[in-house]
PDB file of C-alpha atoms in Angstrom:
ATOM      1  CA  UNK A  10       9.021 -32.762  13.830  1.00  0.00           C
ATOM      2  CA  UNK A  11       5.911 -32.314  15.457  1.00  0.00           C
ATOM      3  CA  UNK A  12       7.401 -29.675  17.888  1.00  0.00           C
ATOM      4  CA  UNK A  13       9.051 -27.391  15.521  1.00  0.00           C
ATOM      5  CA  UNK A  14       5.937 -27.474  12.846  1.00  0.00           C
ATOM      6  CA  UNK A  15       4.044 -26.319  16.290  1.00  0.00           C
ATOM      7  CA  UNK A  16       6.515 -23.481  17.049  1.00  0.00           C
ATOM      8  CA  UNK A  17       6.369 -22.745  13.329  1.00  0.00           C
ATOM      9  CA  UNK A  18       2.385 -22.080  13.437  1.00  0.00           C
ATOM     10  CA  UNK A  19       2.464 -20.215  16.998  1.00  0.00           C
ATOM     11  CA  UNK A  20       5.536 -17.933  15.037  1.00  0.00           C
ATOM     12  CA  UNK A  21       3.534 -17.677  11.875  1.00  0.00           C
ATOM     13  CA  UNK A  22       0.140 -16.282  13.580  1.00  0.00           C
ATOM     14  CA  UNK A  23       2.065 -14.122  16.455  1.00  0.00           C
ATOM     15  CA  UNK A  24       3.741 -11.959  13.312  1.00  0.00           C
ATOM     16  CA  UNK A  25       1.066 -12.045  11.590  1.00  0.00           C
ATOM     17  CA  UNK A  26      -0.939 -10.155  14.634  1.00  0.00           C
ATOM     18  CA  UNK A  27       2.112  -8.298  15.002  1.00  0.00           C
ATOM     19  CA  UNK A  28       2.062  -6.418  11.924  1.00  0.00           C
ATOM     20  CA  UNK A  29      -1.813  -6.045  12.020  1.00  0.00           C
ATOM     21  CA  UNK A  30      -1.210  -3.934  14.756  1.00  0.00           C
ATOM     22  CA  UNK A  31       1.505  -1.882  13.464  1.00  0.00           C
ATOM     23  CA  UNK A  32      -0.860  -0.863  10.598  1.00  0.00           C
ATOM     24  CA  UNK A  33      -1.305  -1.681   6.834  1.00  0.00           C
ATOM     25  CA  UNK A  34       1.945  -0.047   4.812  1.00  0.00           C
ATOM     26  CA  UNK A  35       3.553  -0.880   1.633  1.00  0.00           C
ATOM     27  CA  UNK A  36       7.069  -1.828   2.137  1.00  0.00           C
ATOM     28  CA  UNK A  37       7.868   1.242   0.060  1.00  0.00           C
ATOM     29  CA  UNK A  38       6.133   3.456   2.860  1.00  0.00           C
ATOM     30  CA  UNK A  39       7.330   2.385   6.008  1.00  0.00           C
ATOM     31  CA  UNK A  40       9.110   4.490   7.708  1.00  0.00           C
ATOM     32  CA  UNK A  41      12.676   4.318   8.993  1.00  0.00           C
ATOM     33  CA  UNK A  42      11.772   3.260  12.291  1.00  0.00           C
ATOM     34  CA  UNK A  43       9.078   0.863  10.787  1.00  0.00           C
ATOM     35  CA  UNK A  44      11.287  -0.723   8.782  1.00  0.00           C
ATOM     36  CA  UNK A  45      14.161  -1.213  11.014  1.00  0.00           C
ATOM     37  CA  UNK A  46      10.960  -2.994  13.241  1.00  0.00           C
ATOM     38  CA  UNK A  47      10.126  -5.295  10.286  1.00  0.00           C
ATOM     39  CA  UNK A  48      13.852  -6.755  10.108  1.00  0.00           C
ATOM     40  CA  UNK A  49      13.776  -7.419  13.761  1.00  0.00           C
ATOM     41  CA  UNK A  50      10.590  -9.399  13.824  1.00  0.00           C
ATOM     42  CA  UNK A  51      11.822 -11.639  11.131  1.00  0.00           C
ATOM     43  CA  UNK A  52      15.153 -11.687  12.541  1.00  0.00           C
ATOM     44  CA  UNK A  53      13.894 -12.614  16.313  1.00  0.00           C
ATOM     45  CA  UNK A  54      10.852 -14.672  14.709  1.00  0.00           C
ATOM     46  CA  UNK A  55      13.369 -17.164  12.526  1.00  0.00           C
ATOM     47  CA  UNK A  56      15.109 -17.779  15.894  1.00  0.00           C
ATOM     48  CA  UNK A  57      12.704 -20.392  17.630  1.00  0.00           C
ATOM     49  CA  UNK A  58      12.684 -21.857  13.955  1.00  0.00           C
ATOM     50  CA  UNK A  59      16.368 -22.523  13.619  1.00  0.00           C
ATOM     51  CA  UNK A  60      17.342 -23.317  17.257  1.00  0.00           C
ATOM     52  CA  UNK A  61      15.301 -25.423  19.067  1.00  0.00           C
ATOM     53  CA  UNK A  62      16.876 -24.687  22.258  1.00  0.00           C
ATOM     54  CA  UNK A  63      15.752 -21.187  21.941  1.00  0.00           C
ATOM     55  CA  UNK A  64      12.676 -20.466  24.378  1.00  0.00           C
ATOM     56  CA  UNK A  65      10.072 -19.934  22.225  1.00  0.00           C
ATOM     57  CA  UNK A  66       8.125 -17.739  25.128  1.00  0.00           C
ATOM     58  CA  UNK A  67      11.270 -15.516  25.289  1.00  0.00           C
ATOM     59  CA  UNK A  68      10.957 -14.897  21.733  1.00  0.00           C
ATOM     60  CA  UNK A  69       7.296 -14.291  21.278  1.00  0.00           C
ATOM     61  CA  UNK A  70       7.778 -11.598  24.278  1.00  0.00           C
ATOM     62  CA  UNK A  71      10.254  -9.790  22.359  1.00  0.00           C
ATOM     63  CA  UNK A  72       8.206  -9.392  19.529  1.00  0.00           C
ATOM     64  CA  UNK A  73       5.688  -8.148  21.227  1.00  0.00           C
ATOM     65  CA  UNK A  74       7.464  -5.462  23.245  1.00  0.00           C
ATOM     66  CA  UNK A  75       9.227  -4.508  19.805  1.00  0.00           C
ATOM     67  CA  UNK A  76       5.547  -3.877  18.576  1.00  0.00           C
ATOM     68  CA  UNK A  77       4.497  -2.418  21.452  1.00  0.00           C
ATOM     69  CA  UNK A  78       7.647   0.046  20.994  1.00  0.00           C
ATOM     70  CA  UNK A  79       6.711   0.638  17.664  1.00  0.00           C
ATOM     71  CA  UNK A  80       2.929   1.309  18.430  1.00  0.00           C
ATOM     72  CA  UNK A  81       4.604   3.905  21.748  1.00  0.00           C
ATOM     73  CA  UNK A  82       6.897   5.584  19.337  1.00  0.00           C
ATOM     74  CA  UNK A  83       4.118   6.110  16.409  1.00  0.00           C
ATOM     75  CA  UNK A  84       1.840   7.654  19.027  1.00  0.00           C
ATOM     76  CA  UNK A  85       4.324  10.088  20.195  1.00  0.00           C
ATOM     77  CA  UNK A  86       5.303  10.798  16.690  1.00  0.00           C
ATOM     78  CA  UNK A  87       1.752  11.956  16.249  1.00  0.00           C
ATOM     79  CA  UNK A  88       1.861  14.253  19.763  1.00  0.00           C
ATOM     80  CA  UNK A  89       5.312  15.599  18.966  1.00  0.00           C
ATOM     81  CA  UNK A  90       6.319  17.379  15.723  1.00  0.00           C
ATOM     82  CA  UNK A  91      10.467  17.154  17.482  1.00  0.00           C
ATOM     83  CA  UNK A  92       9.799  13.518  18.197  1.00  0.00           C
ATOM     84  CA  UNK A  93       8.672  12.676  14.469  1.00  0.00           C
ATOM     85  CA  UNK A  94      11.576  14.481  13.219  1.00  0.00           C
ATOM     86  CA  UNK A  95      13.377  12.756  15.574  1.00  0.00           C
ATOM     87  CA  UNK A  96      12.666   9.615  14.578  1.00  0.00           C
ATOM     88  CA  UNK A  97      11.316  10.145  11.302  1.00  0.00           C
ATOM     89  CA  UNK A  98      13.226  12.705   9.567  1.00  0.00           C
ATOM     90  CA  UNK A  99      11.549  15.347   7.730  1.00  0.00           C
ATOM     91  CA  UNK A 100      10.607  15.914   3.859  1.00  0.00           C
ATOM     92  CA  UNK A 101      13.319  17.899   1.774  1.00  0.00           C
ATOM     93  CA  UNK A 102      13.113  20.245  -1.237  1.00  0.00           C
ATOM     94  CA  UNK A 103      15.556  19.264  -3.885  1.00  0.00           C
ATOM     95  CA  UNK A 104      13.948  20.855  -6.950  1.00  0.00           C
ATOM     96  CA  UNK A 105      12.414  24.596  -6.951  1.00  0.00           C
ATOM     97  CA  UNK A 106      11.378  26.388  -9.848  1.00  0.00           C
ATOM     98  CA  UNK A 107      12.873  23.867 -12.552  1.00  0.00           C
ATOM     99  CA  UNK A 108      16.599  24.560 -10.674  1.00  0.00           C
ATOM    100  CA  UNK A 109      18.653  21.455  -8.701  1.00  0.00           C
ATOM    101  CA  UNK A 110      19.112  21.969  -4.981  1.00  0.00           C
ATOM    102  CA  UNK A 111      22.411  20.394  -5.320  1.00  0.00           C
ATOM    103  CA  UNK A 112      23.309  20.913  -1.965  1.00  0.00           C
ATOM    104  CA  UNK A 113      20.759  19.702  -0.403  1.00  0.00           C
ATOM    105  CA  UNK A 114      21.280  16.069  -2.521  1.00  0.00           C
ATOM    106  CA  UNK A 115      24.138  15.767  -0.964  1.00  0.00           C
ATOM    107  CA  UNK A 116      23.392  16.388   1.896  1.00  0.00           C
ATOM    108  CA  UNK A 117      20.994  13.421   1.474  1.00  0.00           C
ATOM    109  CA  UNK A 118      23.147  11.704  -0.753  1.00  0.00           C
ATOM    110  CA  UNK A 119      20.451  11.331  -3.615  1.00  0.00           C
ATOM    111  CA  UNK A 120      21.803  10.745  -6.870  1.00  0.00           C
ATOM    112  CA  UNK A 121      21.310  12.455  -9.861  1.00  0.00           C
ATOM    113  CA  UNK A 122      19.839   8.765 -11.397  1.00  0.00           C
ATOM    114  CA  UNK A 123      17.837   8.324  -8.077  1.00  0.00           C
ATOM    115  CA  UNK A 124      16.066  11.720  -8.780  1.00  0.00           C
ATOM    116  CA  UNK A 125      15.587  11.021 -12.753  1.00  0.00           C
ATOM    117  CA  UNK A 126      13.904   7.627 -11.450  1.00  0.00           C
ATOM    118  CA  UNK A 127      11.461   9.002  -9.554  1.00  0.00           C
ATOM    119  CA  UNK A 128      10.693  11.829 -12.050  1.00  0.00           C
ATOM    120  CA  UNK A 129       9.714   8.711 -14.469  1.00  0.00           C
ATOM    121  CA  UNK A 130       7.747   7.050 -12.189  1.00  0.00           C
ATOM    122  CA  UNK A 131       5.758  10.854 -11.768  1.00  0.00           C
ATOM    123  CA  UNK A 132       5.712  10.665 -16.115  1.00  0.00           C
ATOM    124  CA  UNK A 133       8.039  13.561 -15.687  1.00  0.00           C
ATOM    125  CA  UNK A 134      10.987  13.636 -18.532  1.00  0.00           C
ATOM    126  CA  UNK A 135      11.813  17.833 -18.188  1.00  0.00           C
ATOM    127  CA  UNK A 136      13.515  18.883 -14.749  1.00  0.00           C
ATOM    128  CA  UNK A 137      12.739  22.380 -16.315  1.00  0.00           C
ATOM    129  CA  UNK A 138       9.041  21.653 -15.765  1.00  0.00           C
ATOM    130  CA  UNK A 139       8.947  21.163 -12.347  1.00  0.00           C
ATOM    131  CA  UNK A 140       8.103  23.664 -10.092  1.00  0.00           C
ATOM    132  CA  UNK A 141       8.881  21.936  -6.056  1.00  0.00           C
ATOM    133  CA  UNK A 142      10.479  18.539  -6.110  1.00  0.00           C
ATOM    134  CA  UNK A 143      10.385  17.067  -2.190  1.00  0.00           C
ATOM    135  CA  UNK A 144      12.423  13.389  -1.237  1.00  0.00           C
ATOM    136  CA  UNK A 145       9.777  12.642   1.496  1.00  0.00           C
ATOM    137  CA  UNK A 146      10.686  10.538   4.794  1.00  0.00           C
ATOM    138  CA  UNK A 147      10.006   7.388   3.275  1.00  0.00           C
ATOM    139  CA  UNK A 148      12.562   8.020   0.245  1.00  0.00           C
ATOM    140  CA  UNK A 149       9.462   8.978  -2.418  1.00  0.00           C
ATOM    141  CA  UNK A 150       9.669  11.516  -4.632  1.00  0.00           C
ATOM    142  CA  UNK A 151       6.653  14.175  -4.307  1.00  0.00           C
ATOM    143  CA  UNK A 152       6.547  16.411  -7.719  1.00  0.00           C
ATOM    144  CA  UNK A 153       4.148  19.380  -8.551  1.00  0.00           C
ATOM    145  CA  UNK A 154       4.348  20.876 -12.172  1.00  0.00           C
ATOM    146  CA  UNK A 155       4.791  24.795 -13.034  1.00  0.00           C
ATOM    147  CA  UNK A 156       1.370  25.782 -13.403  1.00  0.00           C
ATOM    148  CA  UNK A 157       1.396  26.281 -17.770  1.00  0.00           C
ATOM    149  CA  UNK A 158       2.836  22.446 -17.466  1.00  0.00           C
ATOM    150  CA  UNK A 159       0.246  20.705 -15.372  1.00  0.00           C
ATOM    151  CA  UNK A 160      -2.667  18.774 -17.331  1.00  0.00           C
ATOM    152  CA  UNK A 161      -5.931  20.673 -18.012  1.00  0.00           C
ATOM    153  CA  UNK A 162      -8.765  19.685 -16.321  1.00  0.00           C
ATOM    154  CA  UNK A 163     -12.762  19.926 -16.548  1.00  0.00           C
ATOM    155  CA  UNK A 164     -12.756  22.488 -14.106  1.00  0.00           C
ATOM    156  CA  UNK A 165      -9.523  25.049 -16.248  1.00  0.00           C
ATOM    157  CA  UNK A 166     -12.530  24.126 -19.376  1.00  0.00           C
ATOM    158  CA  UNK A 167     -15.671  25.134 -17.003  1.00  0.00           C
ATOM    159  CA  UNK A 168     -16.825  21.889 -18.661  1.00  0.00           C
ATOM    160  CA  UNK A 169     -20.104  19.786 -16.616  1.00  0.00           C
ATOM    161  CA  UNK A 170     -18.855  16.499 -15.274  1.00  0.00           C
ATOM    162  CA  UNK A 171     -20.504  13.713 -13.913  1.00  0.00           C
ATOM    163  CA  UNK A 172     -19.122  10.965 -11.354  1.00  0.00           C
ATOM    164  CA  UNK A 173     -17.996   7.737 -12.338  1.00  0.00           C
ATOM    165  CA  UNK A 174     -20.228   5.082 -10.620  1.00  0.00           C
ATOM    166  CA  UNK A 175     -18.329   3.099  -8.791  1.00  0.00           C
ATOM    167  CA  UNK A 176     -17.397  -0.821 -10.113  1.00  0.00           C
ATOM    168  CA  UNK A 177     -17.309  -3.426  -7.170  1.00  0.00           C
ATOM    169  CA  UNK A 178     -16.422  -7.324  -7.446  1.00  0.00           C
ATOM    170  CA  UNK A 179     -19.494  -9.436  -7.274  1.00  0.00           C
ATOM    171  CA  UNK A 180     -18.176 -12.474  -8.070  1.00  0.00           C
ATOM    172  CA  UNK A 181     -14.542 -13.530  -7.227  1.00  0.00           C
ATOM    173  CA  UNK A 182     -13.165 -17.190  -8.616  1.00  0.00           C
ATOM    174  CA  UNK A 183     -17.233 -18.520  -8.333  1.00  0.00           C
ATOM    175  CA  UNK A 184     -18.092 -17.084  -5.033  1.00  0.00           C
ATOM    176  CA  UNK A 185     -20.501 -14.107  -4.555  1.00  0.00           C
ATOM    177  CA  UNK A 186     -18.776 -11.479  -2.754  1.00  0.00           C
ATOM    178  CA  UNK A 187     -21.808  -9.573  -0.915  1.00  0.00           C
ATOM    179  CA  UNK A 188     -19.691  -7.037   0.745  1.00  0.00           C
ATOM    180  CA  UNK A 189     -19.992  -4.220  -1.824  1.00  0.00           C
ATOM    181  CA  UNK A 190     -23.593  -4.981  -2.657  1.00  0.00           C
ATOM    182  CA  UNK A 191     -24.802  -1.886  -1.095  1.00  0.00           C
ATOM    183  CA  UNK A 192     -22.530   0.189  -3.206  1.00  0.00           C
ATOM    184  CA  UNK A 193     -22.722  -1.070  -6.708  1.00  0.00           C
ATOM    185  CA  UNK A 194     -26.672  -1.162  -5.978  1.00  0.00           C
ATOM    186  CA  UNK A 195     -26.658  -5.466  -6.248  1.00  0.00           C
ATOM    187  CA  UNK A 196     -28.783  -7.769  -4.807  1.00  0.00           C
ATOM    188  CA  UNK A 197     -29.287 -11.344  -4.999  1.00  0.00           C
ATOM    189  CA  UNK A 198     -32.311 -11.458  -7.199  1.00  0.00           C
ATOM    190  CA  UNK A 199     -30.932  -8.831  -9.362  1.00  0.00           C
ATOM    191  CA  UNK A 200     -27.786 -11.084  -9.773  1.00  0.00           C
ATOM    192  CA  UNK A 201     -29.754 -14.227 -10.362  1.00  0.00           C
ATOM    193  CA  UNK A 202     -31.727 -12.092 -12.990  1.00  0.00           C
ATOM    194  CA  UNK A 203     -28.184 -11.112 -14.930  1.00  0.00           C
ATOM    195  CA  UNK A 204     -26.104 -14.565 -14.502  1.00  0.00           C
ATOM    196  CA  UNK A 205     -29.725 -16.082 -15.818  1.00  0.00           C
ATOM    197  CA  UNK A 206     -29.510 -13.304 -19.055  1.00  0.00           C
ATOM    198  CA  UNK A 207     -26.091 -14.709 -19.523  1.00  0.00           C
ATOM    199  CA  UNK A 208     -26.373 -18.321 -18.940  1.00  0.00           C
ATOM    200  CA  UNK A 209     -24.145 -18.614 -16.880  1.00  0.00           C
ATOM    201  CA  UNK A 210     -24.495 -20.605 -12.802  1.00  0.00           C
ATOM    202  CA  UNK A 211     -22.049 -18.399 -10.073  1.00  0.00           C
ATOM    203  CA  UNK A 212     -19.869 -21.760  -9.872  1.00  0.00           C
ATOM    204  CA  UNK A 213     -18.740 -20.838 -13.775  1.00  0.00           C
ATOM    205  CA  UNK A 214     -17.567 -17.207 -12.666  1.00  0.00           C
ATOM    206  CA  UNK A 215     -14.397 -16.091 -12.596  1.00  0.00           C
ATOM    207  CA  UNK A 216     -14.899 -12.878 -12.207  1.00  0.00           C
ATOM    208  CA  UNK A 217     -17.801 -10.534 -12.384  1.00  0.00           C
ATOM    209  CA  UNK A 218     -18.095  -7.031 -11.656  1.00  0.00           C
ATOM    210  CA  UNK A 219     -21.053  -4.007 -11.399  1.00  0.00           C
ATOM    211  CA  UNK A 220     -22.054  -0.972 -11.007  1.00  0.00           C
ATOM    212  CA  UNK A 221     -24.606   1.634 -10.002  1.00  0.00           C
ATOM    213  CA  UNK A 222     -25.435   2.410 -13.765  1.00  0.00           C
ATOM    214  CA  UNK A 223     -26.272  -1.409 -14.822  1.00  0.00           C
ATOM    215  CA  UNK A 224     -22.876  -1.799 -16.531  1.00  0.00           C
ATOM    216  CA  UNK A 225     -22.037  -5.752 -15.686  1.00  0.00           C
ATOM    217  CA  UNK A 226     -18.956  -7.555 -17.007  1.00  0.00           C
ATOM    218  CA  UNK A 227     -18.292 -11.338 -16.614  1.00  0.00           C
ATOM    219  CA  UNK A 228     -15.416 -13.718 -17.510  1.00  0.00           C
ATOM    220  CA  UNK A 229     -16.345 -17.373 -17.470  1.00  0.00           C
ATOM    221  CA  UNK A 230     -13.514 -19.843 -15.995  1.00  0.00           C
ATOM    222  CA  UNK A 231     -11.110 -21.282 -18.573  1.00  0.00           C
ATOM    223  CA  UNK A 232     -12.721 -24.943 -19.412  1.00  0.00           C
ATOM    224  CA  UNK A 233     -10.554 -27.541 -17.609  1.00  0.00           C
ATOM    225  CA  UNK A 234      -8.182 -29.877 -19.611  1.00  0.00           C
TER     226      UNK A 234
END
């Protein structure tokens, strides 16, 4: 018992360094070559786990060479525009000027409801208000409006604007998170000062944010049962 709850924690922390050093990605935006990587490791991880027999060395070495082919392969994709094609793929054009590339969807074999989801998801209902429509590597839908359909701006209105100041997290589940102190302009007098205005210790938190401008909100815990 004590063996495999061992191998279990030596798996555990060896993928979890594995994927640190493949980079942070949603599983949405991993690439082909990234994902087919991610099954591996937790195929070849679960192996030590169900087996015993298995050499748990032998396994943690090929997870590490399948990183380390992973980390080669995402360098050279960087060097070489053929290689990241190559491996990769490259971003397609299905839409252009409100008018269905139908060719080219089948040549990708992208359905007519995979294209209306991903219009949704862009708040786009009108194919006839698109102007380019690209199915990038990852299998995301990029979408840029005709120019008399995208949203006006402050800038089409010449209208002044002013930067939103910028809200950080200063108090997380009753701990003080000084991280972002710097950026929402906090320190720890000035947050004794406001949890005094309110009352309220740190402990009796849940969460509390700032910003630059003095705009504070706080949401006491839920009283315990």
């Amino acid at each position: 018992m004590i063996n495999i709850m061992l191998r279990g924690l030596i798996v555990y922390i060896t993928v979890i360094v594995s994927v640190r050093l493949m980079g942070k990605r949603q599983i949405g935006e991993l690439q082909p070559s990234e994902l087919v990587t991610t099954f591996l490791l937790s195929e070849v991880a679960s192996m030590p786990l169900q087996n015993k027999d298995i050499s748990l060395f032998n396994c943690l070495v090929l997870i590490f060479m399948i990183v380390g082919l992973e980390v080669i392969f995402s360098v050279l994709a960087v060097k070489s525009d053929t290689f990241r094609k190559l491996m990769q793929g490259s971003s397609a054009l299905i839409i252009k000027d409100g008018k269905l590339l139908q060719d080219k969807m089948e040549s990708l074999r992208y359905s007519i409801d995979d294209l209306l989801e991903g219009l949704r998801l862009k708040d786009v209902f009108d194919i006839s208000t698109v102007k380019y429509a690209y199915v990038e590597t990852n299998g995301s839908l990029s979408v840029v409006l005709k120019e008399e359909e995208q949203p006006v701006t402050p800038k089409d209105l010449k209208l002044p604007v002013s930067g939103e100041p910028l809200t950080c997290l200063v108090i997380s589940d009753g701990k003080v998170i000084t991280k972002d102190f710097e950026l929402c302009g906090m320190t720890q007098e000035k947050l004794s000062r406001l949890l005094k205005k309110a009352n309220v210790q740190s402990e009796e938190v849940f969460i509390m944010t700032a910003d630059r401008s003095g705009k504070t909100n706080i949401i006491r815990k839920d009283a315990k049962k």
